[in-house]
Tab-separated table of C-alpha atoms in Angstrom:
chain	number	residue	atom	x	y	z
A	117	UNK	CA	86.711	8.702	177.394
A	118	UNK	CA	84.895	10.121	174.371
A	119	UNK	CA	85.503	8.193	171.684
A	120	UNK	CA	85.033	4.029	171.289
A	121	UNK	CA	86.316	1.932	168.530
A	122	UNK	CA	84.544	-1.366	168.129
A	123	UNK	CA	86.181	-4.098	166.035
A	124	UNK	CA	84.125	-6.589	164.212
A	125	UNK	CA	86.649	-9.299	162.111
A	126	UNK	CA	84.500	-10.752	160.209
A	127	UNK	CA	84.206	-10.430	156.584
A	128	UNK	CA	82.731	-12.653	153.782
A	129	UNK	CA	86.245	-12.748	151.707
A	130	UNK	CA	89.659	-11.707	152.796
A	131	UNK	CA	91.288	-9.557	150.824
A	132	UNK	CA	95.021	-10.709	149.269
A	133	UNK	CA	96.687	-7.156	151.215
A	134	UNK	CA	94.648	-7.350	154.053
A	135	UNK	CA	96.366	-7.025	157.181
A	136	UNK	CA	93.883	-6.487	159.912
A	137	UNK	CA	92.414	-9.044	162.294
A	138	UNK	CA	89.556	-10.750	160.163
A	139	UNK	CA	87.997	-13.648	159.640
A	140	UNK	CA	85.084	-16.213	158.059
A	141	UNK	CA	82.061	-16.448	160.232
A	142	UNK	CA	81.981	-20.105	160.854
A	143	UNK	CA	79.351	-22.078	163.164
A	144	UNK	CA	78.153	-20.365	166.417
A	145	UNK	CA	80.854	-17.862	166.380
A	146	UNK	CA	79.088	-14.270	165.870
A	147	UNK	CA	76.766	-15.646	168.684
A	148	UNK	CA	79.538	-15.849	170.748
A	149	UNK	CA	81.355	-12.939	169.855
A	150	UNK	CA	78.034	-10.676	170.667
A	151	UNK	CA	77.909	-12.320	173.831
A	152	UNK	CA	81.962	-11.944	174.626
A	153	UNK	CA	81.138	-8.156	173.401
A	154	UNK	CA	78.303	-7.617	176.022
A	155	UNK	CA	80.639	-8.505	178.505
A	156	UNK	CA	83.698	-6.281	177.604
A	157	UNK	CA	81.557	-3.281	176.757
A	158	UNK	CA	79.712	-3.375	180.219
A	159	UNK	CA	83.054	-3.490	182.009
A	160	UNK	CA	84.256	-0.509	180.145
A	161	UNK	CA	81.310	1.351	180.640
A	162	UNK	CA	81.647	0.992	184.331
A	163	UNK	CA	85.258	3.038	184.133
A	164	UNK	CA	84.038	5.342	181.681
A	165	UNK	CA	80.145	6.004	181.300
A	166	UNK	CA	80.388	8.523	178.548
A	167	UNK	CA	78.504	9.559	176.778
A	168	UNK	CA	80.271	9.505	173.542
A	169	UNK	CA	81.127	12.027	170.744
A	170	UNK	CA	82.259	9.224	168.397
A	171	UNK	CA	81.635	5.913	167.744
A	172	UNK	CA	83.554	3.723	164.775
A	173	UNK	CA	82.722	0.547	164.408
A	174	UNK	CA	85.613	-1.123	162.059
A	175	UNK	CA	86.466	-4.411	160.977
A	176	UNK	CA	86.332	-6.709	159.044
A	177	UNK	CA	83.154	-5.872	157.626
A	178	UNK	CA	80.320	-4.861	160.097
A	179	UNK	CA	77.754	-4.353	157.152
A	180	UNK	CA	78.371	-8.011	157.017
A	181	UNK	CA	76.106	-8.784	160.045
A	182	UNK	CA	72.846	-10.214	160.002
A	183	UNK	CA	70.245	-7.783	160.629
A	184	UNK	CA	69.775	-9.293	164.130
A	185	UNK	CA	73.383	-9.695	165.141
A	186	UNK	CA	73.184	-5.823	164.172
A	187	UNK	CA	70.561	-4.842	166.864
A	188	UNK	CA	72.095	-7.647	169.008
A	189	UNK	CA	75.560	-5.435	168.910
A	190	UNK	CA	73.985	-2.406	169.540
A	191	UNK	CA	71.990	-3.081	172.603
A	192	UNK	CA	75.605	-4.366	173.840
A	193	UNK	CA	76.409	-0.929	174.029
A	194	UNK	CA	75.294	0.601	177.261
A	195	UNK	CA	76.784	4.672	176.254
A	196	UNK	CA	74.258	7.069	175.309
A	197	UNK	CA	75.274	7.790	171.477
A	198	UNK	CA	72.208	10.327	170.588
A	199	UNK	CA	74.829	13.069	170.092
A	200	UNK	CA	77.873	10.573	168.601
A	201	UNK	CA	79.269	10.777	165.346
A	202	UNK	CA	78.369	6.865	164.586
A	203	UNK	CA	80.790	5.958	161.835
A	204	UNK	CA	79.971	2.023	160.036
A	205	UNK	CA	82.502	0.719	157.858
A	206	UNK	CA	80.453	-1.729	154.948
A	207	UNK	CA	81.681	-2.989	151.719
A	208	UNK	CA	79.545	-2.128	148.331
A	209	UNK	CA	77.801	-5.458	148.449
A	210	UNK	CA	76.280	-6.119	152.010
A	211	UNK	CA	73.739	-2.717	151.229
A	212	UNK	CA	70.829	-2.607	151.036
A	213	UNK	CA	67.720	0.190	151.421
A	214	UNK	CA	66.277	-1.758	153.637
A	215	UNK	CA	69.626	-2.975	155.474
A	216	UNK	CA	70.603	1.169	155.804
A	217	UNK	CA	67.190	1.911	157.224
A	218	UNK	CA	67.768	-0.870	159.844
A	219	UNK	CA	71.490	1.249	160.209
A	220	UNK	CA	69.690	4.679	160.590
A	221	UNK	CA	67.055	3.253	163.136
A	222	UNK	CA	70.000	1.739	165.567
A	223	UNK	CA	71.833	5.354	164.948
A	224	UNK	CA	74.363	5.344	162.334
A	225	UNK	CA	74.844	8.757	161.101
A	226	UNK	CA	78.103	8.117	158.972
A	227	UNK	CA	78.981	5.238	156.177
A	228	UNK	CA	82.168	4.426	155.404
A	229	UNK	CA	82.441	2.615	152.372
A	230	UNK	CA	85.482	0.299	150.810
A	231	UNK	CA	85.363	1.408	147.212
A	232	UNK	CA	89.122	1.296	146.755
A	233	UNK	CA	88.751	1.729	142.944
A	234	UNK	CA	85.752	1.953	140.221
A	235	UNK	CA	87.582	-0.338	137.906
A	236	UNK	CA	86.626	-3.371	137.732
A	237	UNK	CA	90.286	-4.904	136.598
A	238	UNK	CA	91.698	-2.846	139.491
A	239	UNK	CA	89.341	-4.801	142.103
A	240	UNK	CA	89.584	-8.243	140.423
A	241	UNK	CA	93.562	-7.663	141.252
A	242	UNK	CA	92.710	-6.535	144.639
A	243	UNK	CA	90.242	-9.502	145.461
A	244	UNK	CA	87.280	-7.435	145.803
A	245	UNK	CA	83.959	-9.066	145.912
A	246	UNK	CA	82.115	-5.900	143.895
A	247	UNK	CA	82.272	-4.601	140.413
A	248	UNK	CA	82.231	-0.613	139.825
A	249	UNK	CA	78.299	-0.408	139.247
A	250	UNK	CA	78.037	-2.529	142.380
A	251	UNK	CA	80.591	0.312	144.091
A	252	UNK	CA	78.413	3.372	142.239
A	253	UNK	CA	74.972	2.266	143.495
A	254	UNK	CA	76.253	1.221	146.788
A	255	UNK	CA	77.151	5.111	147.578
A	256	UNK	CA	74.052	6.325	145.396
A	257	UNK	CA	72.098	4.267	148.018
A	258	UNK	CA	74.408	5.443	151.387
A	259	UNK	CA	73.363	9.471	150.153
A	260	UNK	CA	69.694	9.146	148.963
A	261	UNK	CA	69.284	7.747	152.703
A	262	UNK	CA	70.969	10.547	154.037
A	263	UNK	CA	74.070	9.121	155.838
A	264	UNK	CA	77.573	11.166	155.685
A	265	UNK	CA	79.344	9.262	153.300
A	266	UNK	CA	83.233	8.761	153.080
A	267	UNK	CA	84.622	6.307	150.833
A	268	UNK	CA	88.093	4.382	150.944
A	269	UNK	CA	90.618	4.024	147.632
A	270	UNK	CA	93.800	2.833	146.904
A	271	UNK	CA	95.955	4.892	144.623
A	272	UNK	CA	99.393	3.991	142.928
A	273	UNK	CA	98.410	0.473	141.805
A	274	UNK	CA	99.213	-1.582	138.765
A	275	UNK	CA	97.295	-1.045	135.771
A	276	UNK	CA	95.296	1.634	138.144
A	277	UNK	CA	93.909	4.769	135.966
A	278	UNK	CA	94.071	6.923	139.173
A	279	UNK	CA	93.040	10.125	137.342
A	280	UNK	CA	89.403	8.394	136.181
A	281	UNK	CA	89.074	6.778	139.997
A	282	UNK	CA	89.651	10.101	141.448
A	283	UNK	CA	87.617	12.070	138.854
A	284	UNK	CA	84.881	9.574	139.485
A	285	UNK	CA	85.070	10.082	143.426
A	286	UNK	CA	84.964	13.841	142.751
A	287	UNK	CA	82.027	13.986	140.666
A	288	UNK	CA	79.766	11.517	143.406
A	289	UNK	CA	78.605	14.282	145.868
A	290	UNK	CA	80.399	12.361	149.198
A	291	UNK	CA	81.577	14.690	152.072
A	292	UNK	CA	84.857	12.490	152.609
A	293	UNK	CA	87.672	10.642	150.647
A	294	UNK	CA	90.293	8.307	151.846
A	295	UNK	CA	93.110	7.718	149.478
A	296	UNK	CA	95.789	5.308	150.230
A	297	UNK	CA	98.684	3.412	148.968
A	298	UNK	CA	98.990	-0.012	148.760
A	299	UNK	CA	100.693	-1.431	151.758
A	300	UNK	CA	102.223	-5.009	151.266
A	301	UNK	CA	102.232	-6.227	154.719
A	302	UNK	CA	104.685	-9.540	155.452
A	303	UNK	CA	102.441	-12.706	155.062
A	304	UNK	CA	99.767	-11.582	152.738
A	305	UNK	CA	99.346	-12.584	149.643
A	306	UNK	CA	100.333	-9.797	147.945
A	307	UNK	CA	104.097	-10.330	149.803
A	308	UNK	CA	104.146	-14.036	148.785
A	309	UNK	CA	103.743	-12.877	144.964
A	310	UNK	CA	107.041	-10.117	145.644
A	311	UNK	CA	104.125	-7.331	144.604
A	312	UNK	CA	105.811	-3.967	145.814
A	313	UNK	CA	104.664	-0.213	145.097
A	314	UNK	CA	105.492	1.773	142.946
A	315	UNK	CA	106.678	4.977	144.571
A	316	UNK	CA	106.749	7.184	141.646
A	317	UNK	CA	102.849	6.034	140.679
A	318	UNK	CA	101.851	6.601	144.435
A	319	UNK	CA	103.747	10.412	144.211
A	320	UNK	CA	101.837	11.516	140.881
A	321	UNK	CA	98.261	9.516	141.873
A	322	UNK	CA	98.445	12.196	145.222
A	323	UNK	CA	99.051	15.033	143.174
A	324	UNK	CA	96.412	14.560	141.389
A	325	UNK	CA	94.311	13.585	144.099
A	326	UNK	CA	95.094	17.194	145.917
A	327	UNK	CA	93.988	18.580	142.059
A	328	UNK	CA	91.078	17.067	141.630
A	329	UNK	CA	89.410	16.345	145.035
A	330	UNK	CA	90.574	19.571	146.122
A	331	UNK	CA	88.826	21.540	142.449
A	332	UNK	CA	85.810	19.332	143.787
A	333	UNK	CA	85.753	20.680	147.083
A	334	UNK	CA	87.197	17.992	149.203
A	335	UNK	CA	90.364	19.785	150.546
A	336	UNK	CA	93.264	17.500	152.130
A	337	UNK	CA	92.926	17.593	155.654
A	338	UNK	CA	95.466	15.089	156.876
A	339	UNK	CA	98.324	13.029	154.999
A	340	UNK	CA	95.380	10.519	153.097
A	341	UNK	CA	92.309	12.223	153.867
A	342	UNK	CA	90.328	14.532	151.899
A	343	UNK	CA	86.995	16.097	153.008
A	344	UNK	CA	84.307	18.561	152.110
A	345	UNK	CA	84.088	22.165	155.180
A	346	UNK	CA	82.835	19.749	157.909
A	347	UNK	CA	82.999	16.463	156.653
A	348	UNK	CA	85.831	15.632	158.358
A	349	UNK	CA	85.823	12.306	160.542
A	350	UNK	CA	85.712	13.220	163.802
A	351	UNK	CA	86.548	9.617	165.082
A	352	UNK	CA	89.828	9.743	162.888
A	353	UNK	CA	90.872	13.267	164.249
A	354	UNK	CA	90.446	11.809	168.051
A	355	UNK	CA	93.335	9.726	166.990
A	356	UNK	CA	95.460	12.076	164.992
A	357	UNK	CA	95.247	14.472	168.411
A	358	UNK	CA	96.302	11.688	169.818
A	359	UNK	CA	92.977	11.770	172.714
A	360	UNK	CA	92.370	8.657	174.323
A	361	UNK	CA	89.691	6.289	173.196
A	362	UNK	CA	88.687	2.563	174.459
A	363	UNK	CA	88.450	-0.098	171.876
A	364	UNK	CA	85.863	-3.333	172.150
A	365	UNK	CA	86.183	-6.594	170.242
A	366	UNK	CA	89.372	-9.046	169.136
A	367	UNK	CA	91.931	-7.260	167.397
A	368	UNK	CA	91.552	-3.664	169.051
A	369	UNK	CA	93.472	-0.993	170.118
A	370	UNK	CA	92.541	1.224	172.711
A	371	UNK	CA	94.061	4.266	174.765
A	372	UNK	CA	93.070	5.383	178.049
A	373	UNK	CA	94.760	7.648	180.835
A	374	UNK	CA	97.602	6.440	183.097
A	375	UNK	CA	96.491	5.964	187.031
A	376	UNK	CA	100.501	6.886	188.439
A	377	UNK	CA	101.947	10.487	187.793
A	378	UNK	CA	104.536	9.153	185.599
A	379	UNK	CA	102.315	7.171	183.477
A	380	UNK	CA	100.627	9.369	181.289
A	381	UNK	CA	98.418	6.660	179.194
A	382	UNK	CA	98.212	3.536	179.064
A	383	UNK	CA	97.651	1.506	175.272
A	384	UNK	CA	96.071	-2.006	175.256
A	385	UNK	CA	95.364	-4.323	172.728
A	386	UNK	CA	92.908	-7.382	173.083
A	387	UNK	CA	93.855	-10.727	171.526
A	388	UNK	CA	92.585	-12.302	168.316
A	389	UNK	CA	89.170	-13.869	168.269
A	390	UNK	CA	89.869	-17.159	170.034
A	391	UNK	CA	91.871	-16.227	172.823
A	392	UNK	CA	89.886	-12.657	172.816
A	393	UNK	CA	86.178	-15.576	173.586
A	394	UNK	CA	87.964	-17.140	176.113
A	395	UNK	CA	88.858	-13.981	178.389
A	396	UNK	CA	91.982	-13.562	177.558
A	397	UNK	CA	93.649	-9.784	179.077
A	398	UNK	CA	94.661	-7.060	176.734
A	399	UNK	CA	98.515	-6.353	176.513
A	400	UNK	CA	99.049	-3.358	178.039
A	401	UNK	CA	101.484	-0.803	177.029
A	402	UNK	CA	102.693	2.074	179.332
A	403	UNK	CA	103.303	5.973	177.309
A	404	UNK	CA	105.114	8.272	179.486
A	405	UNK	CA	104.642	11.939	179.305
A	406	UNK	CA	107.617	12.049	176.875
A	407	UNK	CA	106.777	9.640	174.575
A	408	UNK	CA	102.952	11.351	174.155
A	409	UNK	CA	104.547	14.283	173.514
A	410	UNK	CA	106.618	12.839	170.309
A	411	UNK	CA	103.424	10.459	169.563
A	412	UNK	CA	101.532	13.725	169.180
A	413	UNK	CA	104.265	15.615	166.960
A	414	UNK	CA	104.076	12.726	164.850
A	415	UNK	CA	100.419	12.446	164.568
A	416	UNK	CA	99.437	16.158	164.425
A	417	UNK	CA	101.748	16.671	161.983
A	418	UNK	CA	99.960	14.871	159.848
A	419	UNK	CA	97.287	17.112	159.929
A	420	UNK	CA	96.873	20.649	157.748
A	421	UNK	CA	96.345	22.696	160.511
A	422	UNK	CA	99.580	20.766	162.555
A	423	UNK	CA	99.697	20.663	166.314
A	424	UNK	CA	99.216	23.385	169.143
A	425	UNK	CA	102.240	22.892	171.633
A	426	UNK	CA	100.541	25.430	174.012
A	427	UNK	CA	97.885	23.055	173.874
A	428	UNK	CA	100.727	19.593	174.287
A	429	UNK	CA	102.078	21.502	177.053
A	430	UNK	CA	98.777	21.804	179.002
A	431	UNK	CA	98.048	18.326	178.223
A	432	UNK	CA	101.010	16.778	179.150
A	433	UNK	CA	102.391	18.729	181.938
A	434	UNK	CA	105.494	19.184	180.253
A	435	UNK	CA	108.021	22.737	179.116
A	436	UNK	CA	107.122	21.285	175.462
A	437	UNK	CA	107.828	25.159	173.618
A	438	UNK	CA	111.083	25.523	175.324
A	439	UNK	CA	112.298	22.440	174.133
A	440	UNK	CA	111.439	22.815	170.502
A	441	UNK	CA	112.030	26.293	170.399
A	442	UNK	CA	115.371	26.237	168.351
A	443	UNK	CA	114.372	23.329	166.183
A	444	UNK	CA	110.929	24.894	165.172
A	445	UNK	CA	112.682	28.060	164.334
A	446	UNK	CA	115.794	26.453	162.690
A	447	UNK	CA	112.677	24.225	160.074
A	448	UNK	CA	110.835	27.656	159.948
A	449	UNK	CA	113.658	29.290	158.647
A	450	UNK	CA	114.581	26.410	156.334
A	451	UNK	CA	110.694	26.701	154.624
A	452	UNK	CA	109.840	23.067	156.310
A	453	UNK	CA	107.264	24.347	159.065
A	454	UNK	CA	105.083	27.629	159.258
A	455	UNK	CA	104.845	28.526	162.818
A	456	UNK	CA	101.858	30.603	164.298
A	457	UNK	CA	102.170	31.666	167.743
A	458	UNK	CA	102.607	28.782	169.383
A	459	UNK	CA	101.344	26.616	167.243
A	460	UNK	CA	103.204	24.646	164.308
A	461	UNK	CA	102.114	23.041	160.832
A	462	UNK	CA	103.922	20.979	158.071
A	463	UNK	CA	104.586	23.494	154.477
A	464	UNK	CA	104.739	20.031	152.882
A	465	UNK	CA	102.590	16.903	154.060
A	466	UNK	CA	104.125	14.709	151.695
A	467	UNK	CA	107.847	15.462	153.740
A	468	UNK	CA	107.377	14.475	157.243
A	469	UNK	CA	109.701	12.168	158.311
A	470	UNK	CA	112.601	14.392	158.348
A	471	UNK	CA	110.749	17.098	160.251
A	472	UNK	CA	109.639	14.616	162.856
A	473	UNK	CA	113.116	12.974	163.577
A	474	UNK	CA	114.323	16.579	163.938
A	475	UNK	CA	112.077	17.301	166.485
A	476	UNK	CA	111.938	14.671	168.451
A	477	UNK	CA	116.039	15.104	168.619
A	478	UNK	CA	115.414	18.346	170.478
A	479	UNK	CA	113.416	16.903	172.821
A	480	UNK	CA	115.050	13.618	174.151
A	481	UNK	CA	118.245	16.480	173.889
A	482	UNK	CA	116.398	19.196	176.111
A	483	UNK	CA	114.419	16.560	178.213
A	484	UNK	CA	111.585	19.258	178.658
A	485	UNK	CA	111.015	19.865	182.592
A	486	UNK	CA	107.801	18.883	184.590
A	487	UNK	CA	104.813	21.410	184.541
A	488	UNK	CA	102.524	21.604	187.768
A	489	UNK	CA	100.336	18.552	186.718
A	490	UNK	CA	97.022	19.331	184.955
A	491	UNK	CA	95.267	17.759	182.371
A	492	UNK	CA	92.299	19.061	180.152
A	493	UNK	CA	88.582	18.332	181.279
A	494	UNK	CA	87.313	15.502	179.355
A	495	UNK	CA	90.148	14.828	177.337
């Protein structure tokens, strides 16, 4: 295990489309949580020592910690992180110069900031708690103290000028850009009100997003993420490869390698917060050898430079090439995939969905045979 996600839910307002596992910090509970994280992260660190080449901690809002519970949470973590991409998600208004020299000092190399737009009748509508000078200064502050900075917006909503948002994220110097759509999850707010997106809005805002990013230098290199020559996030691309990872905290998600030959990985996910204090097990989640296979078609597609079945074969011990053969060729032919030796990449990453159902057809229809069993060192 190289990579560890760390979830902290708590966050000072909760968004109306927010969907993750977040809360209020009430009473004694970050005490508790630091201590409940202690535990978990020295029983994972038993199994799987490191050290790490990422670390993301996500919420919620970490920046939202006191500057204690901050060093608290780090001496929790018993891997050695000097080399680690150390990615800290933080919302415009919990920085600070001094609160990102505290940051720097406990070895956070990357910020990842929740802009979502730089207008400030945009973020009223989205419930955020900072303005668009409050936005601008927080990533003036993030790259005068020298962290990579990425920053997060939603494109395709109502009233949104996307062109000015993205001309404005263009022209701020960050090595990274996340652009979204709006997802209306069930049970938000933004379902209760019947707010949907607008498809059409979300189509035109990525155009121009692959325009103007791209004339800026930040070329797309997956589905929503745009990036300056090696500013991708390295975290994110451990999951797009579809590598395993552990994952700390309430709420989290983490993937780790099956212990019986037909078990290739196995995916848990920890409780919310209050069973998650009291001990509560993970849920557990077996993935066969098949089912990575089509998890990593689906994910690596995703990506510009698409997936390396020479490399999904060695990984997963299965005849992957011979049973996508005919299908790769037949969407090569068709102008849907370029294919490269052995290795295979989306002409369009706006149109995947087709291309994905396709192949996974050819596989559940082939049933690719058994390999000798191998798997990569340190993967």
């Amino acid at each position: 295990m190289q990579h560890l996600y760390l979830h902290v839910p708590f966050c000072p307002t909760i968004c109306p489309y927010c969907d993750f596992h977040v809360v209020r910090r009430y009473g004694d509970v970050v005490e508790a949580y630091l201590k409940r994280l202690a535990q978990e992260a020295r029983g994972l660190f038993e199994q799987h020592p490191g050290p790490l080449t990422t670390l993301y901690l996500g919420g919620g809002t970490p920046s939202f910690l006191r500057s204690h519970e901050l060093e608290a949470l780090f001496r929790a973590l018993p891997w050695n992180i000097e080399a680690a991409e150390v990615t800290l998600e933080a919302n415009p208004g919990t920085l600070n110069p001094e609160r990102l020299r505290l940051l720097r000092e406990l070895g956070v190399n990357r910020i990842s900031l929740g802009v979502q737009s730089f207008q400030d009748s945009v973020l009223k509508t989205l419930g955020r708690a900072h303005g668009r000078i409050g936005a601008l200064r927080a990533v003036e502050m993030s790259l005068e103290a020298g962290f990579r900075t990425s920053i997060d917006l939603i494109l395709g909503l109502p009233g949104q000028d996307a062109e000015a948002d993205l001309a404005q994220a263009a022209a701020l110097g960050v090595e990274h850009v996340s652009a979204y759509t709006l997802q209306v999850e069930p049970g938000t707010p933004f379902a209760l009100k019947g707010l949907a997106p607008d498809p059409d809005a979300e189509a035109q805002a990525f155009e121009l997003a692959q325009h103007l990013l791209g004339r800026a230098g930040l070329t797309r290199y997956e589905v929503s993420n745009f990036a300056r020559p090696g500013g991708e996030s390295r975290h994110n691309l451990a999951y797009w490869r579809n590598a395993f990872w552990g994952g700390l905290g309430p709420g989290a998600t983490g993937q780790l390698a099956g212990l019986e030959p037909h078990i290739f990985a196995v995916r848990y996910t920890n409780p919310p917060l209050p069973r998650w204090l009291q001990g509560e097990e993970p849920s557990l989640e077996p993935i066969s050898r098949l089912e990575h296979v089509k998890e990593s078609l689906m994910l690596g597609l995703r990506l510009a430079q698409g997936v390396d079945l020479e490399l999904l074969e060695q990984r997963s011990g299965l005849e992957v090439w011979p049973a996508l053969e005919p299908a790769v060729q037949q969407l090569s032919s068709q102008g849907w995939l370029v294919v490269e030796q052995k290795r295979i990449r989306a002409t369009d990453l706006n149109t995947l969905h087709p291309i994905i159902l396709q192949l996974w057809d050819s596989l559940e229809a082939r049933n690719p045979a058994p390999l000798a069993p191998r798997r990569l060192p340190g993967y």
